[in-house]
PDB file of C-alpha atoms in Angstrom:
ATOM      1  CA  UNK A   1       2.799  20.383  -5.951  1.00  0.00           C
ATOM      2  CA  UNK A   2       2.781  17.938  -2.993  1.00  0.00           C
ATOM      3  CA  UNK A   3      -0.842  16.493  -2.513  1.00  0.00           C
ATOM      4  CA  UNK A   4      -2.389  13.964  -0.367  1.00  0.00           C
ATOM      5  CA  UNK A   5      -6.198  13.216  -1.153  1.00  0.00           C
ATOM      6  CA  UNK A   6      -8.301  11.220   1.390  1.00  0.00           C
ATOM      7  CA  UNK A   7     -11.905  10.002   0.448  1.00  0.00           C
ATOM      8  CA  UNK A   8     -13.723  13.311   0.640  1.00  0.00           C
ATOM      9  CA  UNK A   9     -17.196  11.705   1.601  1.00  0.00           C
ATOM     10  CA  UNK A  10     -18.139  10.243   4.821  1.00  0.00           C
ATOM     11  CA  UNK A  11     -17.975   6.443   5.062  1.00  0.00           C
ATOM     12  CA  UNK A  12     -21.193   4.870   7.175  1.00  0.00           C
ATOM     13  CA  UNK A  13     -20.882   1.180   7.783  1.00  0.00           C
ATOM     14  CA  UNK A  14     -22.649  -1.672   9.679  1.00  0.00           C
ATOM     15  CA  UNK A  15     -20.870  -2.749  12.865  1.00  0.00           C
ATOM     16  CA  UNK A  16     -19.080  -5.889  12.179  1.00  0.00           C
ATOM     17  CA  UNK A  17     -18.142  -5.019   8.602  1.00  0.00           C
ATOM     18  CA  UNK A  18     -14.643  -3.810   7.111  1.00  0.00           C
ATOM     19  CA  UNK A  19     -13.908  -0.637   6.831  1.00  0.00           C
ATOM     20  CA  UNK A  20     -11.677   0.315   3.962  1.00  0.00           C
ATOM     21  CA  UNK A  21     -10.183   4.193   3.904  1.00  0.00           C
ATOM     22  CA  UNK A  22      -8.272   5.208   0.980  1.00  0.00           C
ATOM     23  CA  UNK A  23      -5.198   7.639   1.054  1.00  0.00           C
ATOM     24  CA  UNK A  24      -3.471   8.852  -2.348  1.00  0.00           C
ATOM     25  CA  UNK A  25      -0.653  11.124  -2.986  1.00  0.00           C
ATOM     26  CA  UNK A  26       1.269  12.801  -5.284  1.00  0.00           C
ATOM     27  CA  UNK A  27       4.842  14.513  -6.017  1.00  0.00           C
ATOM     28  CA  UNK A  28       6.117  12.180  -2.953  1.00  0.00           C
ATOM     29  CA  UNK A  29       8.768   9.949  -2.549  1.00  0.00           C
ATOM     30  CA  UNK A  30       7.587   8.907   1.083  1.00  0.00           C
ATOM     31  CA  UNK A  31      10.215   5.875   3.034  1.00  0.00           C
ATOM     32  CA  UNK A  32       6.887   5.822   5.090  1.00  0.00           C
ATOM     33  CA  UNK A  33       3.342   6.733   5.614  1.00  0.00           C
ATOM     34  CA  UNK A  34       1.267   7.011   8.746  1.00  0.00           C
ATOM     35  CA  UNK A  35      -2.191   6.899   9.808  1.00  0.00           C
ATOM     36  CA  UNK A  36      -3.476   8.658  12.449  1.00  0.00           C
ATOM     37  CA  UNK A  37      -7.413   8.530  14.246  1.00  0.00           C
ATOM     38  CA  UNK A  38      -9.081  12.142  15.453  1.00  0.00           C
ATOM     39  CA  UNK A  39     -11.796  12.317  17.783  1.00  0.00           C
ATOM     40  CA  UNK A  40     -13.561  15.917  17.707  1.00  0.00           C
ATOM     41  CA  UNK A  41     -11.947  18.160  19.427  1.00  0.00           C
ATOM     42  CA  UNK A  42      -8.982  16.397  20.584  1.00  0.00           C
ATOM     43  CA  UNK A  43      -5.511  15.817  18.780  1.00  0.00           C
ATOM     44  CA  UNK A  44      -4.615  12.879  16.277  1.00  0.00           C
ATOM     45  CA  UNK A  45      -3.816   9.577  18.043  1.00  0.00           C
ATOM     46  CA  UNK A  46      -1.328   7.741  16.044  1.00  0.00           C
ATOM     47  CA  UNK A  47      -2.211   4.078  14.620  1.00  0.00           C
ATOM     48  CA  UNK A  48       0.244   3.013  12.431  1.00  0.00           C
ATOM     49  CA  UNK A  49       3.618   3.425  10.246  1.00  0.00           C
ATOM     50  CA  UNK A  50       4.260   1.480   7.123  1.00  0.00           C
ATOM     51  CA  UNK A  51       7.587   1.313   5.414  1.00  0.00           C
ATOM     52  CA  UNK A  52       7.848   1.914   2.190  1.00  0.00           C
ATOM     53  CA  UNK A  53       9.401  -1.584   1.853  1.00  0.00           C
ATOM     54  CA  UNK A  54       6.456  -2.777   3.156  1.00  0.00           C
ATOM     55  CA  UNK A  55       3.306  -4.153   1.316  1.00  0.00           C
ATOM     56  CA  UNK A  56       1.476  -4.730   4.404  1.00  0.00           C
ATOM     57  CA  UNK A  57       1.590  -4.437   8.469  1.00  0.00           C
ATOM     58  CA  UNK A  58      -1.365  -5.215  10.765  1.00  0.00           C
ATOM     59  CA  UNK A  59      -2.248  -4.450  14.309  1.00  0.00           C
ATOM     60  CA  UNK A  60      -5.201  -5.949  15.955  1.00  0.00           C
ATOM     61  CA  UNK A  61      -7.778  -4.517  13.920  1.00  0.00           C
ATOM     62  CA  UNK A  62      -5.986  -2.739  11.927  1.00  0.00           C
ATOM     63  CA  UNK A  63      -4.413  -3.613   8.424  1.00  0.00           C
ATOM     64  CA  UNK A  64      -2.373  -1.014   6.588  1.00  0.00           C
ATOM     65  CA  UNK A  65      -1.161  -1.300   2.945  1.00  0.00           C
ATOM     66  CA  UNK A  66       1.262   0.616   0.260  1.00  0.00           C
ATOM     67  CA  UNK A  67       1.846   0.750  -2.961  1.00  0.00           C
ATOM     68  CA  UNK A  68       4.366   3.198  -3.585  1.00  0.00           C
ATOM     69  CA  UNK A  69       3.660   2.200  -7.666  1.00  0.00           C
ATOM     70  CA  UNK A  70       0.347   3.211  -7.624  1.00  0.00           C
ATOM     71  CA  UNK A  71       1.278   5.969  -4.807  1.00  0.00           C
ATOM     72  CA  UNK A  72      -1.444   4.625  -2.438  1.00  0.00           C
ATOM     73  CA  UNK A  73      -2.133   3.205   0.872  1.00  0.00           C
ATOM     74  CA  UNK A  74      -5.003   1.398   2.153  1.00  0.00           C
ATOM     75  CA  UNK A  75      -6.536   1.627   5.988  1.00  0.00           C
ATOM     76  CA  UNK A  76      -8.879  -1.413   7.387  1.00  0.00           C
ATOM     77  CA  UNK A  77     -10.454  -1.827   9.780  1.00  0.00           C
ATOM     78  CA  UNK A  78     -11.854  -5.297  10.088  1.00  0.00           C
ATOM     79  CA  UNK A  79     -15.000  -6.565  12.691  1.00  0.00           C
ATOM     80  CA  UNK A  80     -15.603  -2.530  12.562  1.00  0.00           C
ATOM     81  CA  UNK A  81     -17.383  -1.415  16.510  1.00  0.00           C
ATOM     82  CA  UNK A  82     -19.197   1.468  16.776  1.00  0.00           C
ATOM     83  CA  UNK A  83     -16.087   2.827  19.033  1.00  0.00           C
ATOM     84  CA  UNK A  84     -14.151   2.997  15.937  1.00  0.00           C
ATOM     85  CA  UNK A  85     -15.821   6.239  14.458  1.00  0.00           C
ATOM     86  CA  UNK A  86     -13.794   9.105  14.278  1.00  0.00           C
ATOM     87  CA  UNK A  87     -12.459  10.724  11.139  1.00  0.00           C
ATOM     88  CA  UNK A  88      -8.774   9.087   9.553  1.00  0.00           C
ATOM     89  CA  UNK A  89      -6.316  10.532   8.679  1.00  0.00           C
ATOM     90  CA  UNK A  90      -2.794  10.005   6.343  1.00  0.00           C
ATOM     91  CA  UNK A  91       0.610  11.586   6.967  1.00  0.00           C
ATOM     92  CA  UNK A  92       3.789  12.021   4.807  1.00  0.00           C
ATOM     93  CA  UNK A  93       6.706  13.428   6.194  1.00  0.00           C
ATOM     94  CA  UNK A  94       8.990  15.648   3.969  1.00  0.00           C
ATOM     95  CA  UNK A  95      12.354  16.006   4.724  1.00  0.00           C
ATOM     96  CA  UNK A  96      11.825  18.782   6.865  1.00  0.00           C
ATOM     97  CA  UNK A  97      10.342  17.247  10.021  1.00  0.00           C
ATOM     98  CA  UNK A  98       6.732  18.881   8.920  1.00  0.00           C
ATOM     99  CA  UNK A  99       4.114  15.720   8.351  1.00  0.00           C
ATOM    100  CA  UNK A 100       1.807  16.394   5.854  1.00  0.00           C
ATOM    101  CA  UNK A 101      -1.717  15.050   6.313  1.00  0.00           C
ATOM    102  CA  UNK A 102      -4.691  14.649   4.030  1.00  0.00           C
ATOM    103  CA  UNK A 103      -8.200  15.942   4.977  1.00  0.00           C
ATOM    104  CA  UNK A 104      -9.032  13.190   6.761  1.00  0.00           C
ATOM    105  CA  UNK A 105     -12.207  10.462   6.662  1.00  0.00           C
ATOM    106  CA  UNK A 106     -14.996  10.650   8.679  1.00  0.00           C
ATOM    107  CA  UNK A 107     -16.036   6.881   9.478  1.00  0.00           C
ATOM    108  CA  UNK A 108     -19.406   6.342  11.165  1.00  0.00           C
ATOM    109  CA  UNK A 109     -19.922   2.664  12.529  1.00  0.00           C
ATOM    110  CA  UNK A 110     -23.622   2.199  12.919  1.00  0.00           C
ATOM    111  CA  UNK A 111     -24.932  -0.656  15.934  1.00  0.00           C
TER     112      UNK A 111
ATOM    113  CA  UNK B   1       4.058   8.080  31.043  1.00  0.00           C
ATOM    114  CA  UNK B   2       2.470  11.911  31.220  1.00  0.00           C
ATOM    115  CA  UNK B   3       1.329  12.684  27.203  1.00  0.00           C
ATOM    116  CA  UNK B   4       1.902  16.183  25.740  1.00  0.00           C
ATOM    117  CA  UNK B   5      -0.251  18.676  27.641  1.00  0.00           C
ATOM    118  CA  UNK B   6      -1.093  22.054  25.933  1.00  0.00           C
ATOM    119  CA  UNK B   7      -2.430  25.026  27.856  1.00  0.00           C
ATOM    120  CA  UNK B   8      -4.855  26.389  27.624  1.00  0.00           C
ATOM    121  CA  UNK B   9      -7.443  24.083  26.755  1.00  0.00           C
ATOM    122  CA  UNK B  10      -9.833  27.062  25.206  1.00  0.00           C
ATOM    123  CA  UNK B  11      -8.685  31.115  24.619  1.00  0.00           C
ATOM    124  CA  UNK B  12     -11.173  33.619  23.134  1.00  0.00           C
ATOM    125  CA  UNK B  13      -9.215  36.994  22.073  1.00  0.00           C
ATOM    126  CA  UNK B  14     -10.101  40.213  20.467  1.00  0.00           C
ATOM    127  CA  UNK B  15      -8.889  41.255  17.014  1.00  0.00           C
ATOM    128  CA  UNK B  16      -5.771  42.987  16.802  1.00  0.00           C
ATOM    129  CA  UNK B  17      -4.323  41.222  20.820  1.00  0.00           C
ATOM    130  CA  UNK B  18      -1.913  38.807  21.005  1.00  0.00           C
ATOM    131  CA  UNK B  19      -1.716  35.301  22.072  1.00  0.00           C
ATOM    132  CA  UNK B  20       0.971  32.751  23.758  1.00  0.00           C
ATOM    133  CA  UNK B  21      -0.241  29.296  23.678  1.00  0.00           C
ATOM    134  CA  UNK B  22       2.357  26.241  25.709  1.00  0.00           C
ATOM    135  CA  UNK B  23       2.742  22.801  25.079  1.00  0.00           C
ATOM    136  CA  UNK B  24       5.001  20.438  27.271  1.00  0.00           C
ATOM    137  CA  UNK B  25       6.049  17.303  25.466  1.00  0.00           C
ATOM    138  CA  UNK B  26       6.363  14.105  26.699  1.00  0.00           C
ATOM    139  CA  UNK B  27       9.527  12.967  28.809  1.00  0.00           C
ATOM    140  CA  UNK B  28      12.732  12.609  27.216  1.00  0.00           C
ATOM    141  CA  UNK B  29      10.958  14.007  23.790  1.00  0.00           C
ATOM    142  CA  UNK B  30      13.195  16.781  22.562  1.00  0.00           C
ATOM    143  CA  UNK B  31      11.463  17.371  18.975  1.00  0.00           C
ATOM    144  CA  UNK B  32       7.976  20.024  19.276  1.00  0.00           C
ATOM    145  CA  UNK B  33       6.398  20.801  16.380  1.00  0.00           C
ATOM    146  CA  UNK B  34       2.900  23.101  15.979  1.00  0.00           C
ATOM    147  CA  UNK B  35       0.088  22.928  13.410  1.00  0.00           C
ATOM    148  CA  UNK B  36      -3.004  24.799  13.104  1.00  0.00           C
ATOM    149  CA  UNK B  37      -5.902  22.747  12.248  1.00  0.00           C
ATOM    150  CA  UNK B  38      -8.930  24.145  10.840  1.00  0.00           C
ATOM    151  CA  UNK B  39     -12.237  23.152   9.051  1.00  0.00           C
ATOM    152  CA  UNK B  40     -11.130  24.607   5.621  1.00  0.00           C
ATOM    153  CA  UNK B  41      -7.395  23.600   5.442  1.00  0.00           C
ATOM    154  CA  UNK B  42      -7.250  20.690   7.723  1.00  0.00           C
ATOM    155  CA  UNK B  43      -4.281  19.959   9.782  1.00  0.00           C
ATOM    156  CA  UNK B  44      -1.025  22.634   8.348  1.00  0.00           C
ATOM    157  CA  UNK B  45       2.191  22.570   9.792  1.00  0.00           C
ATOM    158  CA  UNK B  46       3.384  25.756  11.377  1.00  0.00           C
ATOM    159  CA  UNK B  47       7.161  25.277  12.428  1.00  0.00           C
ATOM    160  CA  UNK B  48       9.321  22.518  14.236  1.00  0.00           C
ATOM    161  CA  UNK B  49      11.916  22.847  17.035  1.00  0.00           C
ATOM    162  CA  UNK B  50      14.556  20.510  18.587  1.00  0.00           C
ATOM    163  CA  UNK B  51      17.028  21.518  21.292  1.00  0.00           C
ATOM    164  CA  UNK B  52      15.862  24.918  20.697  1.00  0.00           C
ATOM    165  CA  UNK B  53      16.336  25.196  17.372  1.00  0.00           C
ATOM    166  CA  UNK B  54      13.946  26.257  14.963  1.00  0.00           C
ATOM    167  CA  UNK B  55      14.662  23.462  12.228  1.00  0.00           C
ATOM    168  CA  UNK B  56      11.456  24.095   9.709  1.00  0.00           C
ATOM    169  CA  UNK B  57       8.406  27.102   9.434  1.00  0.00           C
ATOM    170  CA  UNK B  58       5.547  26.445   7.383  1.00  0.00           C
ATOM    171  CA  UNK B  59       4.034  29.011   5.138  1.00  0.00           C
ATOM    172  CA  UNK B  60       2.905  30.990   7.513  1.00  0.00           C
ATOM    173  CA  UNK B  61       2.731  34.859   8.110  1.00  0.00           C
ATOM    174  CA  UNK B  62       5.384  36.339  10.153  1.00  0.00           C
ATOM    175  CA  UNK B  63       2.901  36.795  12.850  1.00  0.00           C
ATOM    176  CA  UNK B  64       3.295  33.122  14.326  1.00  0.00           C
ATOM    177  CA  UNK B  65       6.251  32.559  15.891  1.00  0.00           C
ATOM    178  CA  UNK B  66       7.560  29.964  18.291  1.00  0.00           C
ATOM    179  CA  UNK B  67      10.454  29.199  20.849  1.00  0.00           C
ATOM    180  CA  UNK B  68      11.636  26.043  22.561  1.00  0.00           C
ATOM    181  CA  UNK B  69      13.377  26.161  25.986  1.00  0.00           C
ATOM    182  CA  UNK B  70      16.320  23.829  27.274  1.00  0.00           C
ATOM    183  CA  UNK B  71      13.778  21.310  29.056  1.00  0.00           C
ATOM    184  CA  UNK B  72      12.070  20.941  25.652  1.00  0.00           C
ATOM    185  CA  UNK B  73       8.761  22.941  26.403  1.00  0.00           C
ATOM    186  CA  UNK B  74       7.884  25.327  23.736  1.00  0.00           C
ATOM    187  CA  UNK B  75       5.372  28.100  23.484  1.00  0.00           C
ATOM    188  CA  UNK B  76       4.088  29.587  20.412  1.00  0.00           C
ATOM    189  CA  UNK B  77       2.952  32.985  20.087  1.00  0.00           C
ATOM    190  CA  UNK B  78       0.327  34.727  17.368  1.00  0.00           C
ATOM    191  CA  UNK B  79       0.294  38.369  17.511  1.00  0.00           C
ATOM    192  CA  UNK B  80      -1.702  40.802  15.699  1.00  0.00           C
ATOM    193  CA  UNK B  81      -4.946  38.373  15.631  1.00  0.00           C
ATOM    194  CA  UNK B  82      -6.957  38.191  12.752  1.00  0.00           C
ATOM    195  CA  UNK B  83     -10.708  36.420  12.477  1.00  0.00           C
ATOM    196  CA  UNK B  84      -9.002  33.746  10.448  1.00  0.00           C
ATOM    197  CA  UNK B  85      -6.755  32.591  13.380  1.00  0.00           C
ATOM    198  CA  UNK B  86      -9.588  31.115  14.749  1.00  0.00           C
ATOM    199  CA  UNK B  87      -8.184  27.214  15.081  1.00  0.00           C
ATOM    200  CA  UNK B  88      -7.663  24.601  16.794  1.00  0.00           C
ATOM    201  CA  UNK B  89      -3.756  24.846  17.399  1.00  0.00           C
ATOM    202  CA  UNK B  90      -1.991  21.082  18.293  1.00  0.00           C
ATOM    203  CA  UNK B  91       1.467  20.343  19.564  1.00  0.00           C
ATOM    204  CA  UNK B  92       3.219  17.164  18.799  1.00  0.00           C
ATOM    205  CA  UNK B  93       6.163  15.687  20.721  1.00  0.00           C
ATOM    206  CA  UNK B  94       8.724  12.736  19.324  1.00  0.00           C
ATOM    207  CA  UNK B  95      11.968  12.124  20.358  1.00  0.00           C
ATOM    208  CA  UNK B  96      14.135  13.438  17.357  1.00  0.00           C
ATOM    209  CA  UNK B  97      11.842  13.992  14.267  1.00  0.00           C
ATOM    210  CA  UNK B  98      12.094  13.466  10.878  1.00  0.00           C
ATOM    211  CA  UNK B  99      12.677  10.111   9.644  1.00  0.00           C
ATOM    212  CA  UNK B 100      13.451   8.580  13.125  1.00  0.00           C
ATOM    213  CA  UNK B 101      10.188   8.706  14.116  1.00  0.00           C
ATOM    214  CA  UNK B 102       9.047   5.160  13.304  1.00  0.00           C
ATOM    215  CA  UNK B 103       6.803   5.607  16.174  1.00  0.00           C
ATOM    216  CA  UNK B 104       4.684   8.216  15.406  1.00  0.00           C
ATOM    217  CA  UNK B 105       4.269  11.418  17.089  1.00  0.00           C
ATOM    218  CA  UNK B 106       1.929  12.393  19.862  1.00  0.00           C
ATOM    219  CA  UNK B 107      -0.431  14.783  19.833  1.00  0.00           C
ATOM    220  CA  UNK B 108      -1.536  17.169  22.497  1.00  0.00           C
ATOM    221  CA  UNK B 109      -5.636  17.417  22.644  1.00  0.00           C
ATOM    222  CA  UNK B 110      -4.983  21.540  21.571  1.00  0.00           C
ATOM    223  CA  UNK B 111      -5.701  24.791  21.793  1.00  0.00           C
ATOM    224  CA  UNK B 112      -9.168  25.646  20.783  1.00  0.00           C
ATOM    225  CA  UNK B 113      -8.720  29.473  19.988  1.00  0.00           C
ATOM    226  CA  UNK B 114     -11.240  31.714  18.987  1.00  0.00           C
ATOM    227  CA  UNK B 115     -11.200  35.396  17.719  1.00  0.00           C
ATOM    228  CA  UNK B 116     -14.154  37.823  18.161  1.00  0.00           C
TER     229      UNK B 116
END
């Protein structure tokens, strides 16, 4: 079956450091994944969409990567702020406009 | 530009009622999909609609249903309420779905529904 497995654990880092989320699946053949932040109680925002012809893409902060060998994607966050905590989150879409997401990673940015 | 608004914010029901929940996507977004989103399970997809068409369901019981309407608003309804409905329900909006979205797809903030 279709999986997609996001660090399980809560990741606490110092403000200023890099955040790294991980995000691997299986039984996909994705042409793209996206990442998407959640603040409690509100919806996902979206963040980014890479290709899977695409080994990188960056935005601000932001630097996504994929590796459709190793079926994985990578989600920094570089200079991390305290603003960025929220929980993570990784989407595949199947071919039946449904997105599949993982369970999400809880970041916590500490001043 | 106005993003998706879902109403209501919060709903408490009773066992055994029935409940309609709305979402209005953004302008010019004809694509509205639903997922229920709880502690447990995390974020599930419950069915997709564009130009009123019901294009995908999730695994879902026959209980949740949905509908879209020619301006592209669509309502969802959940009858027969069981404990384990309690969720938060989202809406997203994009223009087409599927693999055209290469910009993502915008979430309402939900529908925080609990049943007592």
């Amino acid at each position: 079956s279709q999986k997609i497995e996001q660090n399980s654990e809560a990741l606490n880092i110092q403000e200023g450091k890099t955040a790294t989320l991980t995000c691997n699946y299986t039984n996909y053949s994705p042409a793209y994944l996206q990442w998407y932040r959640q603040d409690p109680g509100r919806g996902p925002v979206f963040l980014l969409l890479i290709r899977e012809n695409e080994k990188e893409k960056r935005k601000e902060r932001l630097k996504v990567t994929f590796d459709t060998t190793l079926k994985q994607s990578l989600f920094h966050i570089t200079a991390s702020q305290p603003a960025d905590s929220a929980t993570y989150l990784c989407a595949l879409e199947n071919s039946g406009y449904a997105l599949n997401f993982g369970k999400g990673t809880s970041l916590l940015v500490t001043p | 530009k106005a993003g998706v608004t879902q109403t209501p914010r919060y709903l408490i029901k009773t066992r055994g009622q029935q409940v309609t929940l709305s979402c209005s996507p953004i302008s010019g977004h004809r694509s509205v999909s639903w997922y229920q989103q709880t502690p447990g399970q995390g974020l599930q997809f419950l069915f997709e609609y564009f130009s009123e068409t019901q294009r995908n369901k999730g695994n879902f019981p026959g209980r949740f249903s949905g509908r879209q309407f020619s301006n592209s608003r669509s309502e969802m309804n959940v009858s027969t309420l069981e404990l384990g409905d309690s969720a938060l329900y989202l809406c997203a909006s994009s223009f087409a779905g599927g693999q055209t979205t290469y910009n993502g797809y915008t979430f309402g903030s939900g529908t925080r529904l609990t049943v007592v």
